[in-house]
Amino acid sequence: MAFIKRQVNEASSDQSVKPSIANIDGLETKPVKNEIIKSIYVPVKCKWLNGLYDWAYIRGNNEKFISLTANFKDKAQQVKWISTYYRCLLESVLTISNIKTVEWTDLAELTNAFTFLITTPYFKELPDNYPFIKEIVRLKDKLKAFCLESQDEEHVQLKLKIETKQDLLLQRYELSMFSKITFNQLQLDFQQENVKQLNKLIEEQEREKKLVKEERPWQKRWRELL
């Protein structure tokens, strides 16, 4: 009886012991560590952006000049007027360059706006060191040449070289201190300015005619001899 009791006790004690994982199917398991794999960020260099930064460094003096335009008291109105409308024209050129195709008449209208900007008294009275004079004329000439080449097309695609687009983006950034207006507003203002210039020209012509009528005979003969 003691032997049977001892076997029962041993069996019950064996049942109370849980089998080790190592003995299950002959496999051993190891504790899993919650390791966080840290990804290393490797910056990707973009030639286009690098070129943009390099170009900005070369043109750094322009931004400095624009921030000091308030010092040109006698030319402040001209600088502000031209800069505001040139910024609008830059926005329009960049927008058209991102569109697949545009109507030729729209591009011609934009080119005409550049032409009118250059013919205004504001442009002619700009300070000699205004940094965008050459850029405005150069861009107008490029657009005009493209319009003449594609004048037989109903729709055109305006594609800019990378260097040209970088330059235009930087100019737009440098002009960001001036008001942003739409092309429709620009056209309206240009129409009003055109009427103002025409009225001024008519007044000058009428003034000259009046002076001629008021001349004495000997003054008229003397003027004809000159």
Coordinates of C-alpha atoms in Angstrom, one line a residue:
M1 CA 0.0 0.0 0.0
A2 CA 2.9 2.3 0.8
F3 CA 4.4 1.6 -2.6
I4 CA 1.1 2.3 -4.4
K5 CA 0.7 5.5 -2.4
R6 CA 4.2 6.6 -3.3
Q7 CA 3.5 6.0 -7.0
V8 CA 0.3 8.1 -6.8
N9 CA 2.1 10.9 -5.1
E10 CA 4.9 10.9 -7.7
A11 CA 2.3 10.8 -10.6
S12 CA 0.5 13.8 -9.1
S13 CA 3.7 15.7 -8.6
D14 CA 4.7 15.0 -12.2
Q15 CA 1.3 16.3 -13.4
S16 CA 1.8 19.5 -11.5
V17 CA 5.1 20.3 -13.4
K18 CA 4.5 22.0 -16.7
P19 CA 6.5 20.7 -19.6
S20 CA 9.3 23.0 -20.8
I21 CA 8.9 24.6 -24.1
A22 CA 12.3 23.2 -25.1
N23 CA 10.8 19.7 -25.1
I24 CA 7.9 20.5 -27.4
D25 CA 8.6 19.0 -30.8
G26 CA 12.2 19.1 -30.0
L27 CA 12.3 22.9 -30.7
E28 CA 13.8 25.6 -28.5
T29 CA 12.4 29.1 -28.4
K30 CA 14.2 32.3 -27.4
P31 CA 12.7 35.4 -25.9
V32 CA 11.7 38.0 -28.5
K33 CA 13.3 41.4 -28.0
N34 CA 11.2 44.4 -29.0
E35 CA 14.0 46.1 -30.9
I36 CA 13.1 49.4 -32.7
I37 CA 14.8 49.6 -36.0
K38 CA 15.7 53.2 -36.6
S39 CA 15.7 54.3 -40.2
I40 CA 18.5 56.6 -41.2
Y41 CA 17.4 59.6 -43.4
V42 CA 19.6 60.1 -46.4
P43 CA 18.9 63.4 -48.1
V44 CA 18.5 63.2 -51.8
K45 CA 20.2 66.0 -53.7
C46 CA 18.2 67.7 -56.4
K47 CA 20.2 69.3 -59.1
W48 CA 17.3 71.6 -59.9
L49 CA 17.0 72.9 -56.3
N50 CA 20.8 73.2 -55.9
G51 CA 21.0 75.3 -59.0
L52 CA 18.2 77.5 -57.7
Y53 CA 20.1 78.1 -54.5
D54 CA 23.3 78.9 -56.4
W55 CA 21.4 81.3 -58.6
A56 CA 19.9 83.0 -55.6
Y57 CA 23.3 83.5 -54.1
I58 CA 24.5 85.2 -57.3
R59 CA 21.5 87.5 -57.4
G60 CA 21.5 88.2 -53.7
N61 CA 22.1 91.9 -54.2
N62 CA 18.8 92.4 -56.0
E63 CA 16.7 91.4 -52.9
K64 CA 18.7 93.9 -50.8
F65 CA 18.0 96.6 -53.3
I66 CA 14.3 95.9 -53.4
S67 CA 14.1 96.2 -49.6
L68 CA 15.6 99.7 -49.9
T69 CA 13.3 101.1 -52.5
A70 CA 11.6 103.3 -49.9
N71 CA 14.8 105.4 -50.0
F72 CA 14.1 106.4 -53.5
K73 CA 11.7 109.1 -52.6
D74 CA 11.7 110.8 -56.0
K75 CA 11.3 107.4 -57.9
A76 CA 9.3 105.4 -55.3
Q77 CA 6.1 105.6 -57.3
Q78 CA 7.7 104.4 -60.5
V79 CA 9.4 101.5 -58.7
K80 CA 6.3 100.4 -57.0
W81 CA 4.1 100.7 -60.1
I82 CA 6.5 98.7 -62.3
S83 CA 7.3 96.1 -59.7
T84 CA 3.7 95.4 -58.9
Y85 CA 2.7 94.8 -62.5
Y86 CA 5.9 93.0 -63.4
R87 CA 5.2 90.5 -60.6
C88 CA 1.8 89.9 -62.0
L89 CA 3.3 89.3 -65.5
L90 CA 5.8 86.9 -64.0
E91 CA 3.0 85.0 -62.3
S92 CA 1.2 84.7 -65.7
V93 CA 4.3 83.5 -67.5
L94 CA 5.0 80.8 -64.9
T95 CA 1.4 79.7 -64.9
I96 CA 1.2 79.4 -68.7
S97 CA 4.5 77.4 -68.7
N98 CA 2.9 74.8 -66.4
I99 CA -0.1 74.4 -68.7
K100 CA 0.0 71.8 -71.5
T101 CA -1.3 74.1 -74.1
V102 CA -2.8 77.6 -74.3
E103 CA -4.5 79.6 -76.9
W104 CA -2.1 81.7 -79.0
T105 CA -4.3 84.8 -78.5
D106 CA -3.8 84.5 -74.7
L107 CA 0.0 84.4 -75.1
A108 CA -0.2 87.3 -77.5
E109 CA -2.2 89.3 -75.0
L110 CA 0.4 88.6 -72.4
T111 CA 3.1 89.8 -74.7
N112 CA 1.2 92.9 -75.5
A113 CA 1.0 93.6 -71.7
F114 CA 4.8 93.4 -71.5
T115 CA 5.1 95.8 -74.4
F116 CA 2.7 98.3 -72.8
L117 CA 4.6 98.1 -69.5
I118 CA 7.9 99.1 -71.2
T119 CA 6.3 102.0 -73.1
T120 CA 4.8 103.6 -69.9
P121 CA 6.4 106.7 -68.5
Y122 CA 6.9 104.8 -65.2
F123 CA 9.3 102.4 -66.9
K124 CA 11.2 105.2 -68.7
E125 CA 11.6 107.1 -65.4
L126 CA 13.0 104.1 -63.4
P127 CA 16.3 104.6 -61.6
D128 CA 19.2 103.4 -63.6
N129 CA 20.1 100.8 -61.0
Y130 CA 16.6 99.2 -60.9
P131 CA 17.6 95.5 -61.1
F132 CA 14.8 94.2 -63.4
I133 CA 15.1 96.6 -66.4
K134 CA 17.1 94.2 -68.6
E135 CA 15.0 91.2 -67.4
I136 CA 11.7 92.8 -68.4
V137 CA 13.0 93.7 -71.9
R138 CA 14.6 90.3 -72.4
L139 CA 11.5 88.4 -71.4
K140 CA 9.3 90.6 -73.6
D141 CA 11.6 90.0 -76.6
K142 CA 11.5 86.2 -76.0
L143 CA 7.7 86.2 -75.8
K144 CA 7.4 88.4 -78.9
A145 CA 9.7 86.1 -80.9
F146 CA 7.8 83.0 -79.8
C147 CA 4.5 84.6 -80.8
L148 CA 5.8 85.6 -84.2
E149 CA 7.1 82.1 -84.8
S150 CA 3.8 80.4 -83.8
Q151 CA 1.3 83.0 -85.1
D152 CA -0.3 80.4 -87.4
E153 CA -1.1 78.1 -84.5
E154 CA -4.4 78.2 -82.5
H155 CA -2.8 76.5 -79.5
V156 CA 0.8 76.7 -78.4
Q157 CA 3.0 75.1 -75.6
L158 CA 5.3 77.5 -73.8
K159 CA 8.2 75.5 -72.3
L160 CA 10.9 77.2 -70.3
K161 CA 14.5 76.1 -69.9
I162 CA 15.4 75.1 -66.3
E163 CA 17.8 78.1 -66.0
T164 CA 15.1 80.5 -67.3
K165 CA 12.5 79.1 -64.9
Q166 CA 14.9 79.4 -62.0
D167 CA 15.5 83.0 -62.8
L168 CA 11.8 83.9 -63.1
L169 CA 11.0 82.1 -59.8
L170 CA 13.8 84.1 -58.1
Q171 CA 12.6 87.4 -59.5
R172 CA 9.0 86.6 -58.3
Y173 CA 10.4 85.9 -54.9
E174 CA 12.4 89.2 -54.8
L175 CA 9.2 91.0 -55.8
S176 CA 7.0 89.3 -53.1
M177 CA 7.0 92.5 -51.0
F178 CA 4.9 94.2 -53.6
S179 CA 1.1 93.7 -54.0
K180 CA -0.2 90.6 -55.8
I181 CA -2.8 91.4 -58.4
T182 CA -4.6 89.3 -61.0
F183 CA -4.0 89.6 -64.7
N184 CA -7.6 90.9 -65.1
Q185 CA -6.9 93.7 -62.7
L186 CA -3.7 94.4 -64.5
Q187 CA -5.6 94.7 -67.8
L188 CA -8.1 97.1 -66.3
D189 CA -5.4 99.2 -64.8
F190 CA -3.5 99.2 -68.1
Q191 CA -6.6 100.4 -69.9
Q192 CA -7.0 103.2 -67.5
E193 CA -3.3 104.1 -67.8
N194 CA -3.6 104.0 -71.6
V195 CA -6.5 106.4 -71.5
K196 CA -4.6 108.7 -69.2
Q197 CA -1.6 108.7 -71.5
L198 CA -3.7 109.4 -74.6
N199 CA -5.5 112.3 -72.8
K200 CA -2.1 113.7 -71.8
L201 CA -0.9 113.4 -75.4
I202 CA -4.0 115.2 -76.7
E203 CA -3.6 118.0 -74.1
E204 CA 0.0 118.5 -75.2
Q205 CA -0.9 118.6 -78.9
E206 CA -3.7 121.1 -78.1
R207 CA -1.3 123.2 -76.1
E208 CA 1.2 123.3 -79.0
K209 CA -1.6 124.3 -81.4
K210 CA -2.6 127.0 -79.1
L211 CA 0.9 128.3 -78.9
V212 CA 1.2 128.3 -82.6
K213 CA -2.0 130.4 -83.0
E214 CA -0.9 132.9 -80.5
E215 CA 2.4 133.5 -82.3
R216 CA 2.9 136.9 -83.8
P217 CA 3.7 137.0 -87.6
W218 CA 7.4 137.8 -87.1
Q219 CA 7.7 134.9 -84.5
K220 CA 6.1 132.5 -87.0
R221 CA 8.5 133.6 -89.8
W222 CA 11.4 133.3 -87.4
R223 CA 10.4 129.8 -86.3
E224 CA 10.1 128.7 -90.0
L225 CA 13.7 129.8 -90.6
L226 CA 15.0 127.6 -87.8

